[in-house]
Tab-separated table of C-alpha atoms in Angstrom:
chain	number	residue	atom	x	y	z
A	3	MET	CA	-61.356	65.771	-46.148
A	4	ASP	CA	-58.102	63.346	-47.145
A	5	THR	CA	-58.494	61.107	-44.204
A	6	THR	CA	-55.916	58.820	-44.809
A	7	SER	CA	-53.200	61.672	-45.476
A	8	THR	CA	-54.641	63.720	-42.345
A	9	LEU	CA	-54.054	61.050	-39.841
A	10	GLY	CA	-50.180	61.884	-40.278
A	11	ALA	CA	-50.727	65.283	-39.466
A	12	GLY	CA	-50.773	64.662	-35.701
A	13	TYR	CA	-51.456	61.872	-33.124
A	14	GLY	CA	-54.362	59.957	-31.882
A	15	LEU	CA	-56.011	59.012	-28.654
A	16	THR	CA	-57.878	55.901	-27.580
A	17	VAL	CA	-60.941	57.044	-25.609
A	18	PHE	CA	-61.373	54.854	-22.628
A	19	THR	CA	-63.864	56.169	-19.931
A	20	ALA	CA	-65.979	54.629	-16.648
A	21	GLY	CA	-69.534	55.239	-16.132
A	22	HIS	CA	-72.740	53.326	-16.872
A	23	GLY	CA	-75.531	54.169	-18.949
A	24	PRO	CA	-75.826	57.487	-20.765
A	25	GLU	CA	-72.980	58.914	-18.678
A	26	ARG	CA	-70.672	56.596	-20.204
A	27	PHE	CA	-71.206	58.016	-23.696
A	28	GLN	CA	-71.254	61.476	-21.854
A	29	ARG	CA	-67.937	61.209	-20.646
A	30	ALA	CA	-66.316	59.580	-23.862
A	31	ALA	CA	-67.791	62.722	-25.697
A	32	GLU	CA	-66.080	65.059	-23.060
A	33	ILE	CA	-62.744	63.374	-23.810
A	34	ALA	CA	-63.056	63.942	-27.565
A	35	ARG	CA	-64.118	67.412	-27.404
A	36	SER	CA	-61.128	67.885	-25.005
A	37	ALA	CA	-58.766	66.118	-27.278
A	38	GLU	CA	-59.917	68.013	-30.538
A	39	GLU	CA	-59.241	71.262	-28.602
A	40	ALA	CA	-55.770	70.123	-27.482
A	41	GLY	CA	-55.013	69.397	-31.162
A	42	PHE	CA	-55.151	65.882	-31.627
A	43	ALA	CA	-55.694	64.517	-34.753
A	44	ALA	CA	-58.254	61.662	-34.151
A	45	VAL	CA	-59.622	59.751	-31.560
A	46	TRP	CA	-60.018	55.988	-31.388
A	47	VAL	CA	-62.416	53.587	-30.039
A	48	SER	CA	-62.176	49.862	-29.354
A	49	GLU	CA	-64.393	46.876	-29.394
A	50	LEU	CA	-64.687	43.826	-27.260
A	51	TYR	CA	-67.281	41.158	-26.455
A	52	ASN	CA	-69.304	43.524	-24.283
A	53	ARG	CA	-69.163	46.814	-26.326
A	54	SER	CA	-69.322	47.772	-29.636
A	55	ALA	CA	-67.093	50.386	-31.784
A	56	THR	CA	-69.621	52.004	-33.895
A	57	VAL	CA	-72.239	53.145	-31.375
A	58	PRO	CA	-69.229	55.018	-29.335
A	59	MET	CA	-68.088	56.186	-32.711
A	60	ALA	CA	-71.435	57.819	-33.512
A	61	ALA	CA	-71.464	59.671	-29.711
A	62	LEU	CA	-67.887	61.139	-30.703
A	63	ALA	CA	-69.131	62.180	-33.876
A	64	THR	CA	-72.002	64.231	-32.565
A	65	ALA	CA	-69.482	65.934	-29.958
A	66	THR	CA	-66.901	66.899	-32.345
A	67	GLU	CA	-66.540	69.111	-35.329
A	68	ARG	CA	-63.056	68.412	-36.716
A	69	ILE	CA	-61.120	65.450	-35.381
A	70	LEU	CA	-60.832	62.169	-37.169
A	71	ILE	CA	-63.095	59.281	-35.552
A	72	GLY	CA	-61.407	55.951	-35.933
A	73	SER	CA	-62.360	52.124	-34.842
A	74	ASN	CA	-59.166	50.436	-33.271
A	75	ILE	CA	-60.485	48.059	-34.075
A	76	ALA	CA	-63.823	46.864	-34.966
A	77	TYR	CA	-64.264	43.217	-35.538
A	78	GLY	CA	-64.753	42.581	-39.159
A	79	ALA	CA	-65.591	38.899	-39.078
A	80	ALA	CA	-68.361	39.553	-36.509
A	81	ARG	CA	-70.777	41.523	-38.782
A	82	SER	CA	-72.107	40.965	-42.556
A	83	PRO	CA	-70.394	42.916	-45.125
A	84	MET	CA	-74.001	44.852	-45.612
A	85	ILE	CA	-74.464	45.498	-41.788
A	86	LEU	CA	-70.792	46.767	-41.555
A	87	ALA	CA	-71.175	48.980	-44.874
A	88	ALA	CA	-74.670	50.383	-43.384
A	89	GLU	CA	-72.917	50.944	-40.070
A	90	ALA	CA	-70.249	52.920	-41.929
A	91	ARG	CA	-72.159	55.000	-44.002
A	92	ASP	CA	-74.351	56.172	-41.225
A	93	LEU	CA	-70.969	57.211	-39.524
A	94	ASP	CA	-69.718	58.920	-42.466
A	95	GLU	CA	-72.985	61.024	-42.674
A	96	LEU	CA	-73.107	61.632	-38.954
A	97	SER	CA	-69.445	62.768	-38.735
A	98	GLY	CA	-69.705	64.806	-41.804
A	99	GLY	CA	-66.865	62.388	-43.557
A	100	ARG	CA	-64.537	61.924	-40.425
A	101	ILE	CA	-64.397	58.365	-39.920
A	102	VAL	CA	-61.687	55.869	-40.556
A	103	LEU	CA	-62.786	52.294	-40.600
A	104	GLY	CA	-60.220	50.270	-38.432
A	105	LEU	CA	-60.881	46.409	-39.005
A	106	GLY	CA	-59.509	43.258	-37.185
A	107	ASN	CA	-60.086	39.823	-36.735
A	108	GLY	CA	-58.818	38.996	-33.348
A	109	THR	CA	-57.204	35.511	-32.901
A	110	PRO	CA	-58.469	32.499	-34.781
A	111	GLY	CA	-59.971	31.048	-31.139
A	112	MET	CA	-61.795	34.697	-30.787
A	113	MET	CA	-63.413	34.344	-34.008
A	114	GLN	CA	-64.541	30.961	-33.357
A	115	ASN	CA	-65.597	31.463	-29.577
A	116	TRP	CA	-66.736	34.994	-29.879
A	117	MET	CA	-68.340	35.578	-33.197
A	118	GLY	CA	-69.120	32.213	-34.392
A	119	VAL	CA	-67.423	32.125	-37.519
A	120	ASP	CA	-64.840	29.904	-38.836
A	121	GLY	CA	-61.207	31.005	-37.647
A	122	SER	CA	-59.139	29.477	-40.754
A	123	ALA	CA	-57.535	31.833	-43.115
A	124	PRO	CA	-58.202	35.041	-41.278
A	125	ALA	CA	-56.120	37.031	-43.927
A	126	VAL	CA	-58.130	35.702	-46.935
A	127	ARG	CA	-61.190	36.534	-45.035
A	128	MET	CA	-60.095	40.129	-44.487
A	129	GLU	CA	-59.190	40.494	-48.032
A	130	GLU	CA	-62.626	39.580	-49.260
A	131	LEU	CA	-64.344	41.478	-46.555
A	132	VAL	CA	-62.796	44.772	-47.678
A	133	GLU	CA	-63.059	43.879	-51.275
A	134	VAL	CA	-66.966	43.587	-50.602
A	135	LEU	CA	-67.210	46.668	-48.543
A	136	ARG	CA	-65.539	48.667	-51.170
A	137	LYS	CA	-68.416	47.397	-53.802
A	138	LEU	CA	-71.076	48.191	-51.367
A	139	TRP	CA	-69.647	51.768	-50.669
A	140	ARG	CA	-70.779	52.383	-54.432
A	141	LEU	CA	-73.976	50.945	-53.875
A	142	HIS	CA	-75.166	54.439	-54.932
A	143	GLU	CA	-74.153	53.192	-58.649
A	144	GLY	CA	-76.445	50.297	-58.767
A	145	PRO	CA	-76.830	46.748	-57.975
A	146	VAL	CA	-73.956	45.126	-56.299
A	147	SER	CA	-73.330	41.179	-56.198
A	148	HIS	CA	-70.340	39.110	-54.793
A	149	GLU	CA	-69.699	35.167	-54.692
A	150	GLY	CA	-66.746	34.537	-53.032
A	151	ARG	CA	-65.170	32.033	-50.389
A	152	PHE	CA	-66.566	33.728	-47.442
A	153	TYR	CA	-69.337	36.339	-48.519
A	154	SER	CA	-72.000	35.796	-51.094
A	155	LEU	CA	-74.535	38.485	-51.459
A	156	ALA	CA	-76.681	40.277	-54.202
A	157	ILE	CA	-78.305	43.582	-53.688
A	158	ASN	CA	-80.315	45.398	-55.967
A	159	PRO	CA	-81.314	48.859	-54.572
A	160	THR	CA	-85.220	49.654	-54.555
A	161	ILE	CA	-84.729	53.212	-53.259
A	162	PRO	CA	-82.414	55.913	-53.815
A	163	THR	CA	-79.047	55.675	-52.045
A	164	ALA	CA	-77.049	58.784	-51.247
A	165	ARG	CA	-73.491	58.948	-52.326
A	166	PRO	CA	-71.040	58.749	-49.469
A	167	ILE	CA	-69.255	61.920	-48.169
A	168	GLN	CA	-66.255	60.302	-48.034
A	169	ASP	CA	-65.483	58.228	-51.419
A	170	PRO	CA	-63.475	56.178	-51.144
A	171	LEU	CA	-63.954	55.259	-47.201
A	172	PRO	CA	-60.474	54.909	-45.484
A	173	ILE	CA	-60.367	51.219	-44.421
A	174	TRP	CA	-57.288	50.240	-42.311
A	175	THR	CA	-56.830	46.718	-41.083
A	176	ALA	CA	-54.843	45.265	-38.392
A	177	GLY	CA	-52.019	42.680	-38.576
A	178	VAL	CA	-48.935	41.599	-36.528
A	179	ASN	CA	-47.568	38.658	-38.170
A	180	PRO	CA	-46.545	38.674	-42.003
A	181	ARG	CA	-49.647	37.196	-43.592
A	182	MET	CA	-52.202	39.354	-41.978
A	183	VAL	CA	-49.776	42.473	-42.687
A	184	ARG	CA	-49.742	41.641	-46.437
A	185	ALA	CA	-53.296	41.546	-46.281
A	186	ALA	CA	-53.296	44.985	-45.506
A	187	GLY	CA	-50.862	45.536	-48.335
A	188	ARG	CA	-53.088	43.883	-50.854
A	189	VAL	CA	-56.338	45.726	-49.706
A	190	ALA	CA	-55.993	48.428	-47.271
A	191	ASP	CA	-55.441	52.191	-46.892
A	192	GLY	CA	-53.447	51.357	-43.811
A	193	LEU	CA	-52.444	48.917	-41.285
A	194	VAL	CA	-53.812	49.343	-37.772
A	195	GLY	CA	-50.454	48.169	-35.338
A	196	HIS	CA	-50.703	46.929	-32.142
A	197	PRO	CA	-48.981	48.232	-29.018
A	198	MET	CA	-46.799	45.043	-28.969
A	199	MET	CA	-44.618	46.722	-31.962
A	200	THR	CA	-41.149	48.164	-32.000
A	201	ALA	CA	-39.245	50.466	-34.388
A	202	ALA	CA	-37.237	47.395	-35.760
A	203	TYR	CA	-40.131	45.319	-36.424
A	204	VAL	CA	-41.989	48.219	-38.409
A	205	GLU	CA	-38.707	48.437	-40.272
A	206	GLU	CA	-37.750	44.725	-40.617
A	207	VAL	CA	-41.344	43.164	-40.847
A	208	LEU	CA	-44.150	45.446	-41.252
A	209	ARG	CA	-42.990	47.643	-44.056
A	210	PRO	CA	-41.536	45.016	-46.402
A	211	GLU	CA	-44.681	42.564	-46.046
A	212	LEU	CA	-46.926	45.692	-46.701
A	213	ALA	CA	-45.047	46.247	-49.990
A	214	ARG	CA	-45.028	42.614	-50.723
A	215	GLY	CA	-48.729	42.619	-50.306
A	216	ALA	CA	-49.293	45.443	-52.429
A	217	ALA	CA	-47.015	44.365	-55.121
A	218	GLU	CA	-48.866	40.888	-55.160
A	219	ALA	CA	-52.220	42.652	-55.703
A	220	GLY	CA	-50.807	45.071	-58.528
A	221	ARG	CA	-51.181	48.231	-56.070
A	222	ASP	CA	-49.214	51.258	-56.510
A	223	VAL	CA	-49.420	52.402	-53.152
A	224	THR	CA	-47.683	53.091	-49.991
A	225	VAL	CA	-49.691	51.722	-47.213
A	226	ALA	CA	-49.428	53.831	-43.829
A	227	VAL	CA	-48.653	52.459	-40.651
A	228	SER	CA	-50.680	53.669	-37.464
A	229	GLY	CA	-49.125	52.734	-34.279
A	230	THR	CA	-50.328	52.349	-30.808
A	231	ARG	CA	-48.241	53.236	-27.754
A	232	ILE	CA	-49.267	52.673	-24.005
A	233	CYS	CA	-48.390	55.388	-22.218
A	234	ALA	CA	-48.226	55.471	-18.356
A	235	VAL	CA	-47.794	58.934	-16.947
A	236	ASP	CA	-47.060	59.780	-13.392
A	237	GLU	CA	-44.991	62.045	-11.316
A	238	ASP	CA	-43.570	58.733	-9.789
A	239	GLU	CA	-41.734	57.371	-12.932
A	240	GLU	CA	-40.913	54.033	-11.271
A	241	ALA	CA	-44.772	53.508	-10.752
A	242	ALA	CA	-45.279	54.454	-14.508
A	243	ARG	CA	-42.786	52.086	-15.583
A	244	ARG	CA	-44.237	49.262	-13.356
A	245	ARG	CA	-47.867	49.841	-15.033
A	246	ALA	CA	-46.414	49.814	-18.606
A	247	ALA	CA	-44.455	46.575	-17.769
A	248	PHE	CA	-47.712	44.778	-16.371
A	249	ALA	CA	-49.533	45.754	-19.581
A	250	ILE	CA	-46.879	44.365	-21.706
A	251	ALA	CA	-46.800	41.154	-19.752
A	252	GLN	CA	-50.503	40.627	-20.474
A	253	TYR	CA	-49.780	40.882	-24.149
A	254	ALA	CA	-46.438	38.951	-24.111
A	255	ALA	CA	-47.450	35.748	-23.276
A	256	ALA	CA	-49.765	35.322	-26.519
A	257	ARG	CA	-47.897	33.197	-29.191
A	258	VAL	CA	-49.103	35.914	-31.874
A	259	TYR	CA	-46.242	37.702	-30.618
A	260	ASP	CA	-43.637	35.349	-30.674
A	261	ARG	CA	-41.678	36.787	-33.647
A	262	LEU	CA	-41.496	40.115	-32.245
A	263	PHE	CA	-39.853	38.709	-29.258
A	264	ALA	CA	-37.616	36.532	-31.469
A	265	LEU	CA	-36.479	39.433	-33.386
A	266	HIS	CA	-35.069	41.168	-30.599
A	267	GLY	CA	-33.602	38.318	-28.917
A	268	TRP	CA	-36.285	38.242	-25.779
A	269	SER	CA	-37.442	34.547	-26.567
A	270	ASP	CA	-36.268	33.814	-22.935
A	271	THR	CA	-37.684	36.429	-21.331
A	272	GLN	CA	-40.999	35.828	-22.947
A	273	GLY	CA	-41.037	32.516	-21.658
A	274	ARG	CA	-40.569	33.674	-18.183
A	275	ILE	CA	-43.438	36.228	-18.378
A	276	ARG	CA	-45.632	33.398	-19.671
A	277	ALA	CA	-44.925	31.089	-16.737
A	278	ALA	CA	-45.785	33.950	-14.419
A	279	VAL	CA	-49.138	34.735	-16.110
A	280	LYS	CA	-49.583	30.980	-16.026
A	281	ALA	CA	-48.932	30.892	-12.346
A	282	GLN	CA	-51.366	33.831	-12.091
A	283	ASP	CA	-48.472	35.981	-10.329
A	284	PRO	CA	-48.895	39.537	-11.284
A	285	GLN	CA	-45.822	40.706	-9.191
A	286	ALA	CA	-43.575	38.101	-11.393
A	287	MET	CA	-44.876	39.296	-14.293
A	288	THR	CA	-44.249	42.673	-14.039
A	289	ALA	CA	-40.810	41.687	-12.941
A	290	ALA	CA	-40.188	39.562	-15.750
A	291	VAL	CA	-40.584	42.574	-18.197
A	292	THR	CA	-37.065	44.146	-18.996
A	293	ASP	CA	-36.427	47.970	-19.098
A	294	GLU	CA	-35.517	47.423	-22.648
A	295	MET	CA	-38.874	46.241	-23.383
A	296	VAL	CA	-40.531	49.023	-21.548
A	297	ASP	CA	-38.547	51.711	-23.446
A	298	ALA	CA	-39.277	49.848	-26.738
A	299	MET	CA	-42.976	49.072	-26.577
A	300	ALA	CA	-44.347	51.776	-24.243
A	301	ILE	CA	-43.971	55.291	-22.914
A	302	ALA	CA	-43.679	55.277	-19.049
A	303	CYS	CA	-42.741	58.809	-17.814
A	304	ARG	CA	-43.361	61.997	-15.840
A	305	PRO	CA	-45.583	64.433	-17.508
A	306	ALA	CA	-43.021	66.770	-18.625
A	307	ASP	CA	-41.132	64.284	-20.245
A	308	LEU	CA	-44.239	62.953	-22.494
A	309	PRO	CA	-43.960	65.219	-25.615
A	310	ARG	CA	-40.396	64.454	-26.154
A	311	LEU	CA	-41.022	60.606	-25.950
A	312	VAL	CA	-44.296	60.723	-28.006
A	313	ALA	CA	-42.024	62.275	-30.779
A	314	ARG	CA	-39.355	59.879	-30.365
A	315	HIS	CA	-41.864	56.652	-30.542
A	316	ALA	CA	-43.773	58.461	-33.481
A	317	GLU	CA	-40.643	58.188	-35.637
A	318	PRO	CA	-41.134	54.831	-37.126
A	319	PHE	CA	-45.096	55.239	-37.873
A	320	ASP	CA	-47.247	57.348	-39.976
A	321	HIS	CA	-49.327	58.219	-37.093
A	322	LEU	CA	-49.336	57.396	-33.365
A	323	ASN	CA	-52.121	56.625	-31.165
A	324	LEU	CA	-51.664	57.012	-27.258
A	325	THR	CA	-53.376	54.877	-25.123
A	326	ALA	CA	-53.529	54.711	-21.411
A	327	PRO	CA	-52.531	51.387	-20.100
A	328	PRO	CA	-55.404	48.777	-20.588
A	329	TRP	CA	-54.576	46.542	-17.714
A	330	GLY	CA	-53.977	46.792	-14.156
A	331	LEU	CA	-56.384	49.883	-13.775
A	332	GLU	CA	-59.744	50.185	-12.536
A	333	PRO	CA	-62.186	51.863	-15.132
A	334	ASP	CA	-61.945	55.168	-13.116
A	335	GLU	CA	-58.357	55.018	-13.297
A	336	ILE	CA	-58.319	54.097	-16.898
A	337	GLU	CA	-60.230	57.280	-17.724
A	338	ALA	CA	-58.286	59.673	-15.365
A	339	ALA	CA	-55.316	58.509	-17.211
A	340	THR	CA	-56.773	59.161	-20.492
A	341	ARG	CA	-57.685	62.566	-19.548
A	342	ARG	CA	-54.186	63.179	-18.235
A	343	LEU	CA	-52.690	62.467	-21.786
A	344	VAL	CA	-55.118	65.180	-23.190
A	345	HIS	CA	-54.022	67.574	-20.461
A	346	VAL	CA	-50.028	66.922	-20.824
A	347	ARG	CA	-50.453	65.814	-24.710
A	348	ALA	CA	-47.354	66.398	-26.725
A	349	PRO	CA	-47.725	69.246	-29.638
A	350	ALA	CA	-48.438	67.670	-33.017
A	351	PRO	CA	-45.323	66.965	-35.122
A	352	ALA	CA	-43.969	69.507	-37.738
């Protein structure tokens, strides 16, 4: 299976569920099976300080037969290359060659405070991590050694190692600002896009920087771009727009998105959002997000309008991942919103 090219054949879905214990994974498996039956091309799982990406990926792999399974994202800096490669090998086998390894760093503060690693030079770290993972994916061919700035290892296999099912492993890396985007161009198969991206940002920042990174590395490739769109679907369209606006406000306060807001002339509005966030005023946060921002960075609509709007938002990307609003809803509500996306999903693009 050519995973990298297959991603472009349809839409993806981020799997969010409620529940605790085995029930949480059973619910995720149900959603993944429903997405597969509905014609989605991929299901994606996320990672945070209280949940992994790789364990849910395993649950989805055993519950499905055809759909691609990706991490959006797994924290690369939080694992040693050996453990990450071993997890990917297991997932590759378990899924029958259907995984996409999406990696990211988070912010430098997250790297230091959550993962216990140096948060400096995150793009260089990611480039080296992918280089080491590529080497480890060839472990069945013999010893692997690496001596670099962030990683040092020497593995001489003493037992047989099977050839992976997917070879090479599709590795997509996350990036928002130019240097991290260039890192994807230098080493990755694709760029994992953030919800806070617009068509103009893809055209004016992402694709040129990807091309620049590829050229710097001497790669004759076009690195694909996966977009993520927050989808708030409700018969009450204004309620849907408020939910989308609140989610945008949660992200907008972070300085990593300053370049995006400046590109669109939204810096003053971003300042008002930031002030509302600092004041812990959810209503003011939501009110500060303009209709233009909602229309550019989210899909907020009635169910009947979802297919049309998804098709429009998919145009700048090579693959579009749909996600329920990750902020402002209780876990049961996020799961219900995820199931609704499957129920009213847009047909796959031609």
